[in-house]
Amino acid sequence: MKPDPISSEFLESLTKVSRKIRTAFNQQVTAHGLTYPRARTLLRLSKKQNMTQSELACELELEQATMVRLLDRMEENGLIERRADASDRRVKLIVLTPYGEEQAALVQSIGEGLRMQVFADIDPEELRASIALFERISANVAEMDDIHVPA
Amino acid sequence: MKPDPISSEFLESLTKVSRKIRTAFNQQVTAHGLTYPRARTLLRLSKKQNMTQSELACELELEQATMVRLLDRMEENGLIERRADASDRRVKLIVLTPYGEEQAALVQSIGEGLRMQVFADIDPEELRASIALFERISANVAEMDDIHVPA
DNA sequence: ACGGAATAGTTGGCATGCTAAGTATTAACA
DNA sequence: TGTTAATACTTAGCATGCCAACTATTCCGT
């Protein structure tokens, strides 16, 4: 009694393509002394600096505790700096160092190169259609969580 | 100078939906004392037992070393057993214990329940279209790897 | 203003995931 | 046949990721 073999196949295919892309990206950035999570953090910071660790964690969908240690190593590597916030002594604002800016630009160009190759022969309309599908699925998952964790 | 903002949006959306689904599934199985990788392993074993660790790792797209420790803990938890292979003393064949079979069935039903909720209002045709898209993207990524690692 | 709740960051402990290096066994070939 | 290469598993060390518990601050209701 399979309720829906297609949905199962969809999940497998989704998982695989997602992992393949992440792995490919990771290989390219590790060749430049970075890792996938650090690259993601750099990209986010290159768009908006002076975020708190919590804000950054939220945007990257990581736990605060995970963010702390990721930033620890990025700080050791000279990619970012933690700055005190004058108005709230609990907070630390994250900024890129000049070296961090440089690496962020590198990551950006790696990402663009990768997208150009991977999506070269793909119709944008198909991407749009899939994005719409993803949003509906995401909404369904979120709704499901709400049932178990209402408030 | 963005080469194509849609592909970027697609990647973000793909990453997010993939993580959301995995997290949701993980929450359900942890409630039953399991983890996502163990659940995945149980499912695969419930379809085909007596695989070697390498075969299993390959099917789950994990490294052998990762598989070893995953199986270590599953063995400690009484979910699986390692059996010697008469014809090749290097090999260990993995089988489910009765408890493992039981848990595999549980995981199966959790997965079905989750899919029913998440894909309830989704047109199977859309899923099929996305699967086709995923396959093409996967092929592009694989081809890209080949350029850097030909043989 | 004060005491407790909420928030920001940290730390500890665990489970994955990887690569690289090591051991035992089997295969291959000269 | 005997040396070398390949294969299966393991171990070591690192980087994420999580949750739970802790400290330091700030907020909020009375």
mmCIF file of C-alpha atoms (C1' of nucleotides) in Angstrom:
data_model
loop_
_atom_site.group_PDB
_atom_site.id
_atom_site.type_symbol
_atom_site.label_atom_id
_atom_site.label_comp_id
_atom_site.label_asym_id
_atom_site.label_seq_id
_atom_site.Cartn_x
_atom_site.Cartn_y
_atom_site.Cartn_z
ATOM 1 C CA MET A 1 0.000 0.000 0.000
ATOM 2 C CA LYS A 2 2.237 2.808 -1.292
ATOM 3 C CA PRO A 3 0.463 6.101 -0.754
ATOM 4 C CA ASP A 4 2.468 7.916 -3.392
ATOM 5 C CA PRO A 5 5.542 6.555 -5.135
ATOM 6 C CA ILE A 6 6.044 9.811 -7.021
ATOM 7 C CA SER A 7 6.419 11.872 -3.878
ATOM 8 C CA SER A 8 8.974 9.394 -2.640
ATOM 9 C CA GLU A 9 10.902 9.617 -5.887
ATOM 10 C CA PHE A 10 10.682 13.395 -5.760
ATOM 11 C CA LEU A 11 12.201 13.442 -2.293
ATOM 12 C CA GLU A 12 15.051 11.187 -3.301
ATOM 13 C CA SER A 13 15.789 13.205 -6.401
ATOM 14 C CA LEU A 14 15.580 16.455 -4.473
ATOM 15 C CA THR A 15 17.939 15.190 -1.799
ATOM 16 C CA LYS A 16 20.434 13.966 -4.341
ATOM 17 C CA VAL A 17 20.575 17.062 -6.493
ATOM 18 C CA SER A 18 20.819 19.222 -3.417
ATOM 19 C CA ARG A 19 23.747 17.229 -2.095
ATOM 20 C CA LYS A 20 25.478 17.134 -5.472
ATOM 21 C CA ILE A 21 25.343 20.891 -5.833
ATOM 22 C CA ARG A 22 26.536 21.492 -2.297
ATOM 23 C CA THR A 23 29.402 19.058 -2.785
ATOM 24 C CA ALA A 24 30.451 20.658 -6.058
ATOM 25 C CA PHE A 25 30.410 24.106 -4.520
ATOM 26 C CA ASN A 26 32.255 22.830 -1.494
ATOM 27 C CA GLN A 27 35.004 21.314 -3.616
ATOM 28 C CA GLN A 28 35.602 24.621 -5.345
ATOM 29 C CA VAL A 29 35.758 26.682 -2.176
ATOM 30 C CA THR A 30 37.908 24.191 -0.270
ATOM 31 C CA ALA A 31 40.422 24.507 -3.094
ATOM 32 C CA HIS A 32 40.683 28.131 -1.945
ATOM 33 C CA GLY A 33 41.012 27.322 1.763
ATOM 34 C CA LEU A 34 37.351 27.827 2.660
ATOM 35 C CA THR A 35 34.407 25.649 3.609
ATOM 36 C CA TYR A 36 30.778 25.692 2.535
ATOM 37 C CA PRO A 37 29.364 27.227 5.748
ATOM 38 C CA ARG A 38 32.083 29.854 5.834
ATOM 39 C CA ALA A 39 31.453 30.726 2.211
ATOM 40 C CA ARG A 40 27.754 31.068 2.913
ATOM 41 C CA THR A 41 28.490 33.336 5.859
ATOM 42 C CA LEU A 42 30.857 35.481 3.808
ATOM 43 C CA LEU A 43 28.237 35.921 1.103
ATOM 44 C CA ARG A 44 25.614 36.991 3.582
ATOM 45 C CA LEU A 45 27.990 39.421 5.241
ATOM 46 C CA SER A 46 28.996 40.900 1.902
ATOM 47 C CA LYS A 47 25.337 41.874 1.469
ATOM 48 C CA LYS A 48 24.790 43.195 4.970
ATOM 49 C CA GLN A 49 27.320 43.810 7.702
ATOM 50 C CA ASN A 50 26.960 44.775 11.358
ATOM 51 C CA MET A 51 24.456 42.018 12.031
ATOM 52 C CA THR A 52 24.328 40.382 15.447
ATOM 53 C CA GLN A 53 25.268 36.729 15.709
ATOM 54 C CA SER A 54 21.634 35.813 16.280
ATOM 55 C CA GLU A 55 20.462 37.666 13.191
ATOM 56 C CA LEU A 56 23.141 36.035 11.114
ATOM 57 C CA ALA A 57 22.288 32.596 12.506
ATOM 58 C CA CYS A 58 18.637 33.190 11.713
ATOM 59 C CA GLU A 59 19.317 34.229 8.108
ATOM 60 C CA LEU A 60 21.551 31.215 7.558
ATOM 61 C CA GLU A 61 19.069 28.975 9.389
ATOM 62 C CA LEU A 62 21.645 27.791 11.910
ATOM 63 C CA GLU A 63 21.473 27.604 15.677
ATOM 64 C CA GLN A 64 23.177 30.342 17.670
ATOM 65 C CA ALA A 65 25.578 27.813 19.137
ATOM 66 C CA THR A 66 26.586 26.649 15.667
ATOM 67 C CA MET A 67 27.096 30.270 14.609
ATOM 68 C CA VAL A 68 29.350 30.977 17.582
ATOM 69 C CA ARG A 69 31.873 28.346 16.667
ATOM 70 C CA LEU A 70 31.710 29.041 12.954
ATOM 71 C CA LEU A 71 32.525 32.686 13.716
ATOM 72 C CA ASP A 72 35.252 31.613 16.151
ATOM 73 C CA ARG A 73 37.115 29.937 13.321
ATOM 74 C CA MET A 74 36.381 32.659 10.819
ATOM 75 C CA GLU A 75 37.802 35.132 13.308
ATOM 76 C CA GLU A 76 40.910 32.963 13.793
ATOM 77 C CA ASN A 77 41.310 32.876 10.012
ATOM 78 C CA GLY A 78 41.083 36.658 9.867
ATOM 79 C CA LEU A 79 37.886 36.687 7.815
ATOM 80 C CA ILE A 80 35.638 38.563 10.250
ATOM 81 C CA GLU A 81 35.729 40.714 13.360
ATOM 82 C CA ARG A 82 33.399 40.879 16.355
ATOM 83 C CA ARG A 83 32.617 44.439 17.407
ATOM 84 C CA ALA A 84 30.880 45.611 20.559
ATOM 85 C CA ASP A 85 27.531 47.371 20.235
ATOM 86 C CA ALA A 86 27.403 50.603 22.214
ATOM 87 C CA SER A 87 23.677 50.370 22.902
ATOM 88 C CA ASP A 88 23.551 46.723 24.078
ATOM 89 C CA ARG A 89 26.492 45.146 25.788
ATOM 90 C CA ARG A 90 25.191 41.627 25.181
ATOM 91 C CA VAL A 91 25.495 42.019 21.438
ATOM 92 C CA LYS A 92 28.428 41.499 19.093
ATOM 93 C CA LEU A 93 28.266 42.932 15.609
ATOM 94 C CA ILE A 94 29.951 41.006 12.836
ATOM 95 C CA VAL A 95 31.965 42.754 10.133
ATOM 96 C CA LEU A 96 34.208 41.520 7.339
ATOM 97 C CA THR A 97 37.905 42.250 7.456
ATOM 98 C CA PRO A 98 39.526 43.444 4.209
ATOM 99 C CA TYR A 99 40.690 39.849 3.712
ATOM 100 C CA GLY A 100 37.125 38.705 4.373
ATOM 101 C CA GLU A 101 35.797 41.096 1.698
ATOM 102 C CA GLU A 102 38.332 39.712 -0.718
ATOM 103 C CA GLN A 103 37.352 36.115 -0.003
ATOM 104 C CA ALA A 104 33.669 37.012 -0.223
ATOM 105 C CA ALA A 105 34.253 38.371 -3.716
ATOM 106 C CA LEU A 106 36.041 35.165 -4.635
ATOM 107 C CA VAL A 107 33.152 33.058 -3.352
ATOM 108 C CA GLN A 108 30.750 35.208 -5.300
ATOM 109 C CA SER A 109 32.595 34.598 -8.529
ATOM 110 C CA ILE A 110 32.901 30.872 -7.831
ATOM 111 C CA GLY A 111 29.156 30.732 -7.296
ATOM 112 C CA GLU A 112 28.460 32.612 -10.506
ATOM 113 C CA GLY A 113 30.756 30.358 -12.479
ATOM 114 C CA LEU A 114 29.132 27.290 -11.051
ATOM 115 C CA ARG A 115 25.621 28.555 -11.820
ATOM 116 C CA MET A 116 26.579 29.425 -15.357
ATOM 117 C CA GLN A 117 27.745 25.877 -15.986
ATOM 118 C CA VAL A 118 24.972 24.097 -14.142
ATOM 119 C CA PHE A 119 22.080 26.141 -15.499
ATOM 120 C CA ALA A 120 23.466 26.855 -18.946
ATOM 121 C CA ASP A 121 20.895 24.775 -20.813
ATOM 122 C CA ILE A 122 17.997 25.141 -18.383
ATOM 123 C CA ASP A 123 14.894 27.114 -19.255
ATOM 124 C CA PRO A 124 14.297 29.860 -16.648
ATOM 125 C CA GLU A 125 10.587 29.121 -16.799
ATOM 126 C CA GLU A 126 11.219 25.641 -15.460
ATOM 127 C CA LEU A 127 13.237 27.099 -12.614
ATOM 128 C CA ARG A 128 10.405 29.489 -11.816
ATOM 129 C CA ALA A 129 7.894 26.661 -11.825
ATOM 130 C CA SER A 130 10.026 24.611 -9.477
ATOM 131 C CA ILE A 131 10.551 27.545 -7.158
ATOM 132 C CA ALA A 132 6.784 27.958 -6.902
ATOM 133 C CA LEU A 133 6.493 24.267 -6.106
ATOM 134 C CA PHE A 134 9.189 24.516 -3.441
ATOM 135 C CA GLU A 135 7.379 27.377 -1.777
ATOM 136 C CA ARG A 136 4.167 25.418 -1.540
ATOM 137 C CA ILE A 137 5.979 22.400 -0.137
ATOM 138 C CA SER A 138 7.846 24.573 2.349
ATOM 139 C CA ALA A 139 4.555 26.089 3.455
ATOM 140 C CA ASN A 140 3.097 22.628 3.973
ATOM 141 C CA VAL A 141 6.063 21.563 6.066
ATOM 142 C CA ALA A 142 5.899 24.734 8.148
ATOM 143 C CA GLU A 143 2.191 24.225 8.712
ATOM 144 C CA MET A 144 2.827 20.667 9.808
ATOM 145 C CA ASP A 145 5.354 21.868 12.373
ATOM 146 C CA ASP A 146 2.789 24.352 13.675
ATOM 147 C CA ILE A 147 0.442 21.538 14.537
ATOM 148 C CA HIS A 148 3.030 19.997 16.798
ATOM 149 C CA VAL A 149 4.486 23.298 18.065
ATOM 150 C CA PRO A 150 1.555 25.724 17.858
ATOM 151 C CA ALA A 151 2.857 28.628 19.962
ATOM 152 C CA MET B 1 26.220 42.361 -13.249
ATOM 153 C CA LYS B 2 24.194 39.325 -12.142
ATOM 154 C CA PRO B 3 24.515 36.495 -14.649
ATOM 155 C CA ASP B 4 21.059 35.171 -13.777
ATOM 156 C CA PRO B 5 19.235 35.964 -10.573
ATOM 157 C CA ILE B 6 16.717 33.181 -11.170
ATOM 158 C CA SER B 7 19.259 30.409 -10.853
ATOM 159 C CA SER B 8 20.462 31.956 -7.630
ATOM 160 C CA GLU B 9 16.931 32.120 -6.306
ATOM 161 C CA PHE B 10 16.347 28.540 -7.391
ATOM 162 C CA LEU B 11 19.386 27.361 -5.451
ATOM 163 C CA GLU B 12 18.325 29.170 -2.319
ATOM 164 C CA SER B 13 14.807 27.846 -2.537
ATOM 165 C CA LEU B 14 16.043 24.325 -3.228
ATOM 166 C CA THR B 15 18.412 24.437 -0.288
ATOM 167 C CA LYS B 16 15.730 25.707 2.055
ATOM 168 C CA VAL B 17 13.029 23.238 1.135
ATOM 169 C CA SER B 18 15.516 20.409 1.301
ATOM 170 C CA ARG B 19 16.610 21.394 4.781
ATOM 171 C CA LYS B 20 13.051 21.950 5.979
ATOM 172 C CA ILE B 21 11.986 18.491 4.907
ATOM 173 C CA ARG B 22 15.013 16.845 6.401
ATOM 174 C CA THR B 23 14.512 18.710 9.672
ATOM 175 C CA ALA B 24 10.845 17.774 9.845
ATOM 176 C CA PHE B 25 11.619 14.120 9.221
ATOM 177 C CA ASN B 26 14.441 14.256 11.727
ATOM 178 C CA GLN B 27 12.172 15.655 14.421
ATOM 179 C CA GLN B 28 9.737 12.814 13.967
ATOM 180 C CA VAL B 29 12.334 10.063 14.104
ATOM 181 C CA THR B 30 14.259 11.562 17.037
ATOM 182 C CA ALA B 31 11.013 11.434 18.965
ATOM 183 C CA HIS B 32 11.343 7.674 18.540
ATOM 184 C CA GLY B 33 14.992 7.513 19.581
ATOM 185 C CA LEU B 34 16.456 7.521 16.085
ATOM 186 C CA THR B 35 18.377 9.953 13.892
ATOM 187 C CA TYR B 36 18.012 10.864 10.245
ATOM 188 C CA PRO B 37 21.048 8.918 8.961
ATOM 189 C CA ARG B 38 20.092 5.856 10.991
ATOM 190 C CA ALA B 39 16.559 6.015 9.677
ATOM 191 C CA ARG B 40 17.853 6.242 6.128
ATOM 192 C CA THR B 41 20.089 3.239 6.733
ATOM 193 C CA LEU B 42 17.247 1.222 8.228
ATOM 194 C CA LEU B 43 15.053 1.951 5.212
ATOM 195 C CA ARG B 44 17.722 0.839 2.800
ATOM 196 C CA LEU B 45 18.380 -2.323 4.776
ATOM 197 C CA SER B 46 14.691 -3.138 4.936
ATOM 198 C CA LYS B 47 14.767 -3.271 1.120
ATOM 199 C CA LYS B 48 17.977 -5.260 0.802
ATOM 200 C CA GLN B 49 19.992 -6.971 3.488
ATOM 201 C CA ASN B 50 23.380 -8.671 3.412
ATOM 202 C CA MET B 51 25.036 -5.739 1.741
ATOM 203 C CA THR B 52 28.664 -4.949 2.461
ATOM 204 C CA GLN B 53 29.470 -1.709 4.231
ATOM 205 C CA SER B 54 30.868 -0.275 1.016
ATOM 206 C CA GLU B 55 27.740 -1.085 -0.961
ATOM 207 C CA LEU B 56 25.586 0.447 1.715
ATOM 208 C CA ALA B 57 27.754 3.556 1.853
ATOM 209 C CA CYS B 58 27.554 3.876 -1.910
ATOM 210 C CA GLU B 59 23.768 3.625 -1.975
ATOM 211 C CA LEU B 60 23.433 6.190 0.786
ATOM 212 C CA GLU B 61 26.096 8.372 -0.839
ATOM 213 C CA LEU B 62 28.280 8.401 2.248
ATOM 214 C CA GLU B 63 31.976 7.714 2.626
ATOM 215 C CA GLN B 64 33.010 4.318 3.950
ATOM 216 C CA ALA B 65 34.517 5.929 7.029
ATOM 217 C CA THR B 66 31.224 7.644 7.815
ATOM 218 C CA MET B 67 29.373 4.377 7.344
ATOM 219 C CA VAL B 68 31.668 2.555 9.779
ATOM 220 C CA ARG B 69 30.812 4.751 12.730
ATOM 221 C CA LEU B 70 27.154 5.013 11.846
ATOM 222 C CA LEU B 71 27.011 1.218 11.890
ATOM 223 C CA ASP B 72 29.055 1.132 15.101
ATOM 224 C CA ARG B 73 26.313 3.036 16.888
ATOM 225 C CA MET B 74 23.505 1.175 15.205
ATOM 226 C CA GLU B 75 25.148 -2.041 16.354
ATOM 227 C CA GLU B 76 25.459 -0.702 19.911
ATOM 228 C CA ASN B 77 21.766 0.191 19.791
ATOM 229 C CA GLY B 78 20.905 -3.320 18.676
ATOM 230 C CA LEU B 79 19.523 -2.249 15.298
ATOM 231 C CA ILE B 80 21.911 -4.156 13.057
ATOM 232 C CA GLU B 81 24.460 -6.952 13.085
ATOM 233 C CA ARG B 82 27.748 -7.375 11.245
ATOM 234 C CA ARG B 83 28.206 -10.865 9.822
ATOM 235 C CA ALA B 84 31.317 -12.373 8.320
ATOM 236 C CA ASP B 85 31.301 -13.353 4.656
ATOM 237 C CA ALA B 86 32.603 -16.874 4.068
ATOM 238 C CA SER B 87 33.997 -16.083 0.642
ATOM 239 C CA ASP B 88 35.852 -12.857 1.501
ATOM 240 C CA ARG B 89 37.228 -12.314 4.949
ATOM 241 C CA ARG B 90 37.616 -8.559 4.392
ATOM 242 C CA VAL B 91 33.887 -8.096 4.060
ATOM 243 C CA LYS B 92 31.195 -7.615 6.687
ATOM 244 C CA LEU B 93 27.591 -8.163 5.700
ATOM 245 C CA ILE B 94 24.990 -6.002 7.389
ATOM 246 C CA VAL B 95 21.659 -7.417 8.520
ATOM 247 C CA LEU B 96 18.800 -6.007 10.562
ATOM 248 C CA THR B 97 18.062 -7.451 13.986
ATOM 249 C CA PRO B 98 14.395 -8.106 14.810
ATOM 250 C CA TYR B 99 14.429 -4.811 16.684
ATOM 251 C CA GLY B 100 15.948 -3.190 13.613
ATOM 252 C CA GLU B 101 13.166 -4.565 11.414
ATOM 253 C CA GLU B 102 10.635 -3.162 13.815
ATOM 254 C CA GLN B 103 12.220 0.280 13.787
ATOM 255 C CA ALA B 104 12.531 0.192 10.001
ATOM 256 C CA ALA B 105 8.796 -0.385 9.754
ATOM 257 C CA LEU B 106 8.220 2.545 12.078
ATOM 258 C CA VAL B 107 10.429 4.800 9.966
ATOM 259 C CA GLN B 108 8.583 3.674 6.867
ATOM 260 C CA SER B 109 5.242 4.685 8.327
ATOM 261 C CA ILE B 110 6.616 8.002 9.579
ATOM 262 C CA GLY B 111 7.868 8.737 6.075
ATOM 263 C CA GLU B 112 4.555 7.862 4.504
ATOM 264 C CA GLY B 113 2.677 10.025 6.966
ATOM 265 C CA LEU B 114 4.977 12.921 6.299
ATOM 266 C CA ARG B 115 4.668 12.590 2.538
ATOM 267 C CA MET B 116 0.900 12.412 2.741
ATOM 268 C CA GLN B 117 0.774 15.711 4.584
ATOM 269 C CA VAL B 118 3.451 17.514 2.612
ATOM 270 C CA PHE B 119 2.298 16.471 -0.856
ATOM 271 C CA ALA B 120 -1.446 16.331 -0.187
ATOM 272 C CA ASP B 121 -2.312 19.265 -2.434
ATOM 273 C CA ILE B 122 0.503 18.907 -4.952
ATOM 274 C CA ASP B 123 -0.131 17.852 -8.544
ATOM 275 C CA PRO B 124 1.934 14.734 -9.374
ATOM 276 C CA GLU B 125 2.656 16.231 -12.801
ATOM 277 C CA GLU B 126 4.503 19.087 -11.158
ATOM 278 C CA LEU B 127 6.559 16.620 -9.167
ATOM 279 C CA ARG B 128 7.410 14.736 -12.338
ATOM 280 C CA ALA B 129 8.444 17.918 -14.088
ATOM 281 C CA SER B 130 10.690 18.881 -11.204
ATOM 282 C CA ILE B 131 12.229 15.433 -11.080
ATOM 283 C CA ALA B 132 13.127 15.740 -14.757
ATOM 284 C CA LEU B 133 14.675 19.120 -14.051
ATOM 285 C CA PHE B 134 16.668 17.705 -11.133
ATOM 286 C CA GLU B 135 18.051 14.951 -13.318
ATOM 287 C CA ARG B 136 19.278 17.404 -15.902
ATOM 288 C CA ILE B 137 20.873 19.596 -13.255
ATOM 289 C CA SER B 138 22.493 16.554 -11.629
ATOM 290 C CA ALA B 139 23.882 15.522 -14.994
ATOM 291 C CA ASN B 140 25.350 18.988 -15.499
ATOM 292 C CA VAL B 141 26.999 18.899 -12.097
ATOM 293 C CA ALA B 142 28.408 15.430 -12.715
ATOM 294 C CA GLU B 143 29.773 16.530 -16.078
ATOM 295 C CA MET B 144 31.390 19.537 -14.449
ATOM 296 C CA ASP B 145 33.134 17.268 -11.938
ATOM 297 C CA ASP B 146 34.400 15.144 -14.807
ATOM 298 C CA ILE B 147 36.198 18.110 -16.281
ATOM 299 C CA HIS B 148 38.209 18.567 -13.112
ATOM 300 C CA VAL B 149 38.543 14.857 -12.300
ATOM 301 C CA PRO B 150 38.477 13.155 -15.717
ATOM 302 C CA ALA B 151 39.732 9.676 -14.833
ATOM 303 C "C1'" DA C 1 13.035 50.787 41.373
ATOM 304 C "C1'" DC C 2 13.050 45.742 41.785
ATOM 305 C "C1'" DG C 3 12.587 40.953 40.719
ATOM 306 C "C1'" DG C 4 11.693 37.752 37.346
ATOM 307 C "C1'" DA C 5 11.318 36.797 32.313
ATOM 308 C "C1'" DA C 6 13.477 37.269 27.983
ATOM 309 C "C1'" DT C 7 17.565 37.739 25.078
ATOM 310 C "C1'" DA C 8 22.690 37.380 23.400
ATOM 311 C "C1'" DG C 9 26.385 34.888 23.525
ATOM 312 C "C1'" DT C 10 29.156 30.908 25.255
ATOM 313 C "C1'" DT C 11 30.331 26.174 26.506
ATOM 314 C "C1'" DG C 12 29.920 21.002 26.866
ATOM 315 C "C1'" DG C 13 28.630 16.795 24.917
ATOM 316 C "C1'" DC C 14 27.113 14.203 21.179
ATOM 317 C "C1'" DA C 15 26.276 12.653 16.184
ATOM 318 C "C1'" DT C 16 27.393 13.272 11.433
ATOM 319 C "C1'" DG C 17 30.326 14.167 7.596
ATOM 320 C "C1'" DC C 18 34.862 14.571 5.427
ATOM 321 C "C1'" DT C 19 39.979 13.384 4.200
ATOM 322 C "C1'" DA C 20 44.104 10.972 5.122
ATOM 323 C "C1'" DA C 21 46.537 7.233 6.880
ATOM 324 C "C1'" DG C 22 46.778 2.376 8.584
ATOM 325 C "C1'" DT C 23 45.717 -2.867 8.537
ATOM 326 C "C1'" DA C 24 44.103 -7.098 6.628
ATOM 327 C "C1'" DT C 25 42.851 -9.564 2.755
ATOM 328 C "C1'" DT C 26 42.295 -10.554 -2.049
ATOM 329 C "C1'" DA C 27 43.292 -9.903 -6.988
ATOM 330 C "C1'" DA C 28 46.390 -9.369 -10.837
ATOM 331 C "C1'" DC C 29 50.198 -9.976 -13.450
ATOM 332 C "C1'" DA C 30 55.034 -10.625 -14.668
ATOM 333 C "C1'" DT D 1 54.688 -18.109 -7.779
ATOM 334 C "C1'" DG D 2 55.558 -13.961 -5.631
ATOM 335 C "C1'" DT D 3 55.445 -9.132 -5.673
ATOM 336 C "C1'" DT D 4 52.444 -5.343 -6.389
ATOM 337 C "C1'" DA D 5 48.074 -3.206 -6.761
ATOM 338 C "C1'" DA D 6 43.470 -2.948 -5.374
ATOM 339 C "C1'" DT D 7 39.791 -3.460 -2.033
ATOM 340 C "C1'" DA D 8 37.313 -3.585 2.686
ATOM 341 C "C1'" DC D 9 37.255 -1.960 6.837
ATOM 342 C "C1'" DT D 10 39.113 0.860 10.633
ATOM 343 C "C1'" DT D 11 41.132 4.797 13.058
ATOM 344 C "C1'" DA D 12 42.557 9.683 13.783
ATOM 345 C "C1'" DG D 13 41.643 14.376 13.401
ATOM 346 C "C1'" DC D 14 38.944 18.101 11.950
ATOM 347 C "C1'" DA D 15 34.590 20.963 10.912
ATOM 348 C "C1'" DT D 16 29.713 21.277 11.122
ATOM 349 C "C1'" DG D 17 25.326 20.684 13.223
ATOM 350 C "C1'" DC D 18 22.267 19.874 17.186
ATOM 351 C "C1'" DC D 19 20.413 20.409 22.215
ATOM 352 C "C1'" DA D 20 20.881 21.625 26.931
ATOM 353 C "C1'" DA D 21 22.834 24.265 30.434
ATOM 354 C "C1'" DC D 22 25.324 28.546 31.836
ATOM 355 C "C1'" DT D 23 26.558 33.735 32.246
ATOM 356 C "C1'" DA D 24 25.769 38.386 31.334
ATOM 357 C "C1'" DT D 25 22.713 41.791 30.076
ATOM 358 C "C1'" DT D 26 18.339 43.990 29.150
ATOM 359 C "C1'" DC D 27 13.326 44.267 29.370
ATOM 360 C "C1'" DC D 28 8.977 44.379 31.703
ATOM 361 C "C1'" DG D 29 5.345 44.283 34.977
ATOM 362 C "C1'" DT D 30 4.121 45.669 39.449
#
